[in-house]
Every structure is written in C-alpha cells, then in structure tokens.
PDB file of C-alpha atoms in Angstrom:
ATOM      1  CA  UNK A   1       6.947 141.175 -54.117  1.00 56.00           C
ATOM      2  CA  UNK A   2       6.319 144.822 -55.009  1.00 65.00           C
ATOM      3  CA  UNK A   3       4.204 145.502 -51.929  1.00 69.00           C
ATOM      4  CA  UNK A   4       6.654 143.772 -49.571  1.00 76.00           C
ATOM      5  CA  UNK A   5       9.704 145.524 -51.039  1.00 80.00           C
ATOM      6  CA  UNK A   6       8.228 149.022 -51.020  1.00 79.00           C
ATOM      7  CA  UNK A   7       6.585 148.455 -47.637  1.00 79.00           C
ATOM      8  CA  UNK A   8       9.901 147.575 -46.007  1.00 82.00           C
ATOM      9  CA  UNK A   9      11.726 150.252 -47.993  1.00 83.00           C
ATOM     10  CA  UNK A  10       9.273 152.934 -46.874  1.00 83.00           C
ATOM     11  CA  UNK A  11       9.398 151.865 -43.217  1.00 85.00           C
ATOM     12  CA  UNK A  12      13.208 151.723 -43.188  1.00 88.00           C
ATOM     13  CA  UNK A  13      13.618 154.986 -45.087  1.00 84.00           C
ATOM     14  CA  UNK A  14      11.217 156.941 -42.885  1.00 84.00           C
ATOM     15  CA  UNK A  15      12.702 155.430 -39.736  1.00 88.00           C
ATOM     16  CA  UNK A  16      16.250 156.397 -40.740  1.00 87.00           C
ATOM     17  CA  UNK A  17      15.154 159.845 -41.889  1.00 84.00           C
ATOM     18  CA  UNK A  18      13.387 160.631 -38.629  1.00 84.00           C
ATOM     19  CA  UNK A  19      16.124 158.941 -36.582  1.00 89.00           C
ATOM     20  CA  UNK A  20      18.530 161.708 -37.610  1.00 86.00           C
ATOM     21  CA  UNK A  21      16.012 164.315 -36.463  1.00 84.00           C
ATOM     22  CA  UNK A  22      14.636 162.765 -33.273  1.00 88.00           C
ATOM     23  CA  UNK A  23      15.261 159.200 -32.090  1.00 91.00           C
ATOM     24  CA  UNK A  24      12.091 158.909 -30.019  1.00 92.00           C
ATOM     25  CA  UNK A  25       9.971 160.262 -32.865  1.00 87.00           C
ATOM     26  CA  UNK A  26      11.429 157.676 -35.245  1.00 89.00           C
ATOM     27  CA  UNK A  27      10.456 154.788 -32.965  1.00 91.00           C
ATOM     28  CA  UNK A  28       6.968 156.232 -32.428  1.00 90.00           C
ATOM     29  CA  UNK A  29       6.535 156.641 -36.193  1.00 85.00           C
ATOM     30  CA  UNK A  30       7.730 153.105 -36.881  1.00 87.00           C
ATOM     31  CA  UNK A  31       5.445 151.664 -34.187  1.00 89.00           C
ATOM     32  CA  UNK A  32       2.461 153.615 -35.537  1.00 86.00           C
ATOM     33  CA  UNK A  33       3.202 152.530 -39.093  1.00 82.00           C
ATOM     34  CA  UNK A  34       3.668 148.849 -38.278  1.00 82.00           C
ATOM     35  CA  UNK A  35       0.692 148.682 -35.927  1.00 85.00           C
ATOM     36  CA  UNK A  36      -1.742 149.845 -38.594  1.00 81.00           C
ATOM     37  CA  UNK A  37      -3.770 146.800 -39.686  1.00 80.00           C
ATOM     38  CA  UNK A  38      -4.036 147.939 -43.305  1.00 79.00           C
ATOM     39  CA  UNK A  39      -0.273 148.412 -43.566  1.00 76.00           C
ATOM     40  CA  UNK A  40       0.401 144.870 -42.363  1.00 74.00           C
ATOM     41  CA  UNK A  41      -2.419 143.417 -44.462  1.00 76.00           C
ATOM     42  CA  UNK A  42      -0.859 144.808 -47.634  1.00 72.00           C
ATOM     43  CA  UNK A  43       2.244 142.688 -46.967  1.00 70.00           C
ATOM     44  CA  UNK A  44       0.136 139.551 -47.324  1.00 70.00           C
ATOM     45  CA  UNK A  45      -1.784 140.543 -50.446  1.00 73.00           C
ATOM     46  CA  UNK A  46      -0.515 141.713 -53.774  1.00 69.00           C
ATOM     47  CA  UNK A  47      -1.325 145.392 -53.843  1.00 69.00           C
ATOM     48  CA  UNK A  48       0.232 148.599 -55.110  1.00 71.00           C
ATOM     49  CA  UNK A  49      -0.516 150.701 -52.015  1.00 76.00           C
ATOM     50  CA  UNK A  50       2.987 150.497 -50.544  1.00 76.00           C
ATOM     51  CA  UNK A  51       4.395 151.605 -53.888  1.00 80.00           C
ATOM     52  CA  UNK A  52       2.070 154.616 -53.881  1.00 83.00           C
ATOM     53  CA  UNK A  53       2.719 155.470 -50.243  1.00 83.00           C
ATOM     54  CA  UNK A  54       6.462 155.271 -50.768  1.00 85.00           C
ATOM     55  CA  UNK A  55       6.336 158.045 -53.362  1.00 88.00           C
ATOM     56  CA  UNK A  56       3.764 160.088 -51.414  1.00 88.00           C
ATOM     57  CA  UNK A  57       5.990 159.976 -48.323  1.00 87.00           C
ATOM     58  CA  UNK A  58       9.026 160.830 -50.443  1.00 89.00           C
ATOM     59  CA  UNK A  59       7.339 164.003 -51.671  1.00 92.00           C
ATOM     60  CA  UNK A  60       6.887 165.250 -48.112  1.00 90.00           C
ATOM     61  CA  UNK A  61      10.412 164.283 -47.077  1.00 89.00           C
ATOM     62  CA  UNK A  62      12.006 166.074 -50.025  1.00 92.00           C
ATOM     63  CA  UNK A  63       9.700 169.068 -49.700  1.00 93.00           C
ATOM     64  CA  UNK A  64      10.887 169.442 -46.107  1.00 90.00           C
ATOM     65  CA  UNK A  65      14.506 168.936 -47.194  1.00 90.00           C
ATOM     66  CA  UNK A  66      14.181 171.522 -49.923  1.00 93.00           C
ATOM     67  CA  UNK A  67      12.863 174.198 -47.592  1.00 92.00           C
ATOM     68  CA  UNK A  68      15.410 173.291 -44.920  1.00 91.00           C
ATOM     69  CA  UNK A  69      18.547 173.049 -47.087  1.00 90.00           C
ATOM     70  CA  UNK A  70      17.645 174.946 -50.292  1.00 89.00           C
ATOM     71  CA  UNK A  71      19.861 172.620 -52.323  1.00 91.00           C
ATOM     72  CA  UNK A  72      19.530 171.468 -55.913  1.00 94.00           C
ATOM     73  CA  UNK A  73      19.508 167.734 -55.108  1.00 94.00           C
ATOM     74  CA  UNK A  74      16.470 168.059 -52.833  1.00 93.00           C
ATOM     75  CA  UNK A  75      14.695 170.113 -55.498  1.00 95.00           C
ATOM     76  CA  UNK A  76      15.383 167.549 -58.238  1.00 95.00           C
ATOM     77  CA  UNK A  77      14.345 164.633 -56.021  1.00 94.00           C
ATOM     78  CA  UNK A  78      11.216 166.570 -55.049  1.00 94.00           C
ATOM     79  CA  UNK A  79      10.321 166.877 -58.730  1.00 94.00           C
ATOM     80  CA  UNK A  80      11.049 163.218 -59.438  1.00 93.00           C
ATOM     81  CA  UNK A  81       9.067 161.929 -56.472  1.00 92.00           C
ATOM     82  CA  UNK A  82       6.222 164.352 -57.189  1.00 92.00           C
ATOM     83  CA  UNK A  83       6.005 163.096 -60.750  1.00 91.00           C
ATOM     84  CA  UNK A  84       5.980 159.457 -59.684  1.00 89.00           C
ATOM     85  CA  UNK A  85       3.478 160.266 -56.954  1.00 88.00           C
ATOM     86  CA  UNK A  86       1.184 161.952 -59.467  1.00 85.00           C
ATOM     87  CA  UNK A  87       1.505 158.944 -61.736  1.00 84.00           C
ATOM     88  CA  UNK A  88       0.579 156.391 -59.089  1.00 82.00           C
ATOM     89  CA  UNK A  89      -2.739 157.863 -57.932  1.00 78.00           C
ATOM     90  CA  UNK A  90      -5.021 160.865 -58.248  1.00 76.00           C
ATOM     91  CA  UNK A  91      -4.241 161.698 -54.608  1.00 83.00           C
ATOM     92  CA  UNK A  92      -0.598 161.862 -55.646  1.00 82.00           C
ATOM     93  CA  UNK A  93      -1.589 164.297 -58.374  1.00 82.00           C
ATOM     94  CA  UNK A  94      -3.230 166.526 -55.756  1.00 87.00           C
ATOM     95  CA  UNK A  95      -0.145 166.218 -53.541  1.00 89.00           C
ATOM     96  CA  UNK A  96       2.028 167.250 -56.486  1.00 88.00           C
ATOM     97  CA  UNK A  97      -0.128 170.278 -57.256  1.00 89.00           C
ATOM     98  CA  UNK A  98       0.011 171.359 -53.608  1.00 93.00           C
ATOM     99  CA  UNK A  99       3.782 170.787 -53.609  1.00 93.00           C
ATOM    100  CA  UNK A 100       4.210 173.003 -56.648  1.00 92.00           C
ATOM    101  CA  UNK A 101       2.005 175.677 -55.048  1.00 93.00           C
ATOM    102  CA  UNK A 102       3.992 175.537 -51.815  1.00 94.00           C
ATOM    103  CA  UNK A 103       7.258 175.993 -53.716  1.00 93.00           C
ATOM    104  CA  UNK A 104       5.776 178.970 -55.591  1.00 93.00           C
ATOM    105  CA  UNK A 105       4.318 180.608 -52.481  1.00 93.00           C
ATOM    106  CA  UNK A 106       7.027 179.890 -49.915  1.00 92.00           C
ATOM    107  CA  UNK A 107      10.331 180.123 -51.800  1.00 88.00           C
ATOM    108  CA  UNK A 108      12.346 183.213 -50.863  1.00 86.00           C
ATOM    109  CA  UNK A 109      13.474 184.224 -54.352  1.00 84.00           C
ATOM    110  CA  UNK A 110      11.211 187.123 -55.259  1.00 89.00           C
ATOM    111  CA  UNK A 111       8.270 186.891 -57.626  1.00 91.00           C
ATOM    112  CA  UNK A 112      10.224 185.918 -60.758  1.00 92.00           C
ATOM    113  CA  UNK A 113      12.303 183.370 -58.835  1.00 91.00           C
ATOM    114  CA  UNK A 114       9.177 181.788 -57.390  1.00 93.00           C
ATOM    115  CA  UNK A 115       7.593 181.444 -60.806  1.00 93.00           C
ATOM    116  CA  UNK A 116      10.855 180.062 -62.240  1.00 94.00           C
ATOM    117  CA  UNK A 117      11.209 177.418 -59.506  1.00 93.00           C
ATOM    118  CA  UNK A 118       7.548 176.508 -59.822  1.00 93.00           C
ATOM    119  CA  UNK A 119       7.967 176.107 -63.582  1.00 95.00           C
ATOM    120  CA  UNK A 120      11.087 173.944 -63.189  1.00 95.00           C
ATOM    121  CA  UNK A 121       9.335 171.777 -60.619  1.00 94.00           C
ATOM    122  CA  UNK A 122       6.306 171.418 -62.874  1.00 92.00           C
ATOM    123  CA  UNK A 123       8.569 170.377 -65.774  1.00 93.00           C
ATOM    124  CA  UNK A 124      10.224 167.708 -63.602  1.00 93.00           C
ATOM    125  CA  UNK A 125       6.822 166.456 -62.466  1.00 92.00           C
ATOM    126  CA  UNK A 126       5.522 166.249 -66.015  1.00 89.00           C
ATOM    127  CA  UNK A 127       8.678 164.542 -67.261  1.00 91.00           C
ATOM    128  CA  UNK A 128       8.706 161.872 -64.564  1.00 90.00           C
ATOM    129  CA  UNK A 129       4.951 161.462 -64.292  1.00 85.00           C
ATOM    130  CA  UNK A 130       3.592 162.378 -67.710  1.00 75.00           C
ATOM    131  CA  UNK A 131       5.961 160.211 -69.726  1.00 74.00           C
ATOM    132  CA  UNK A 132       4.656 157.103 -67.978  1.00 73.00           C
ATOM    133  CA  UNK A 133       1.063 158.049 -68.762  1.00 68.00           C
ATOM    134  CA  UNK A 134       1.969 158.212 -72.454  1.00 67.00           C
ATOM    135  CA  UNK A 135       3.807 154.884 -72.277  1.00 72.00           C
ATOM    136  CA  UNK A 136       0.783 153.293 -70.616  1.00 68.00           C
ATOM    137  CA  UNK A 137      -1.600 154.752 -73.167  1.00 65.00           C
ATOM    138  CA  UNK A 138       0.464 153.673 -76.184  1.00 68.00           C
ATOM    139  CA  UNK A 139       2.139 150.406 -75.140  1.00 70.00           C
ATOM    140  CA  UNK A 140       0.518 149.542 -71.814  1.00 66.00           C
ATOM    141  CA  UNK A 141      -3.141 148.992 -71.055  1.00 65.00           C
ATOM    142  CA  UNK A 142      -4.277 151.551 -73.617  1.00 60.00           C
ATOM    143  CA  UNK A 143      -7.107 152.591 -71.331  1.00 57.00           C
ATOM    144  CA  UNK A 144      -7.902 155.740 -73.266  1.00 55.00           C
ATOM    145  CA  UNK A 145      -8.451 153.809 -76.510  1.00 57.00           C
ATOM    146  CA  UNK A 146     -10.318 150.844 -75.008  1.00 60.00           C
ATOM    147  CA  UNK A 147     -12.812 152.995 -73.122  1.00 54.00           C
ATOM    148  CA  UNK A 148     -14.262 154.428 -76.332  1.00 49.00           C
ATOM    149  CA  UNK A 149     -12.996 157.908 -75.510  1.00 50.00           C
ATOM    150  CA  UNK A 150     -10.857 157.893 -78.641  1.00 50.00           C
ATOM    151  CA  UNK A 151     -11.692 155.640 -81.528  1.00 47.00           C
ATOM    152  CA  UNK A 152      -8.962 154.467 -83.903  1.00 47.00           C
TER     153      UNK A 152
END
C-alpha cells in the first residue's frame, strides 16, 4: 500500500504544482513519469522507492519555493522534507547537504544571515531525519548493535 499511495501522491502533487506554473509542462512531466517502466513496476511490487522519491521531489519543490517566495513556511517545509529525504536514503542525505549548501550560498541575507539560515535548516534536517535514526537504532531494527559495531 505504501508504494501505491506515495506513487499516486507524488504524481498528483507534482502535476498540480507544475500545472500552476505551466500547463503543458505538467502534462509532459506526468506522461514522462507514468511512462517510466520502473515507476509503474513499483506499483505492483512492495517497495519503498515511491516513498523515497516523494520526499526527494519535495525537497526540490520547496527549495524552489523558498528561493521564489522567501517565506517561512517554505523554509520549514524544506527542512522537514530534507530531513525525511536524508532519512530514507543516502542519496537523500546528499540532496540534503546540497540543499543546505545552496541555502548558505544563495540566500541574500549577508554572511551572518546565510550562516544563520544554514544553521536553522541543518537543525530542522537533523530533528526530522536524525530522530528517526535514533528510534530505529534503539527500538527498530537495531542495525548498529546487531552488526557488531557496538557490543552491549
């Protein structure tokens, strides 16, 4: 159910987001997304890829929104989606690092403002991504203890 729900949610969300920008682009994007064999295959098998892609796509949408609107809501959602994206896959972690760097380098708030916004974004990412790592280590799979890395 997870892959079907997030697959449809991602397709609908991206379609509606791009529809406000350019109607033709939204239909092209939806056609390209739905014609990809791997995307359709993940609907039939239980897989977490749509969940991951949903958060990866959300990072780019909110990064664009933040630079376009400069509002607090886009910034907070960028931090939340970046944290979840970093949690879901190592590629998401790299996306989150690049997102934080882009906020630091391209925000128009002077040097101290750039560092401050980068720090706030990093705190949001760690809160929404790092907390789930700790939960997984302690109450979830406990991968760090089972692998022999730490012996109790």
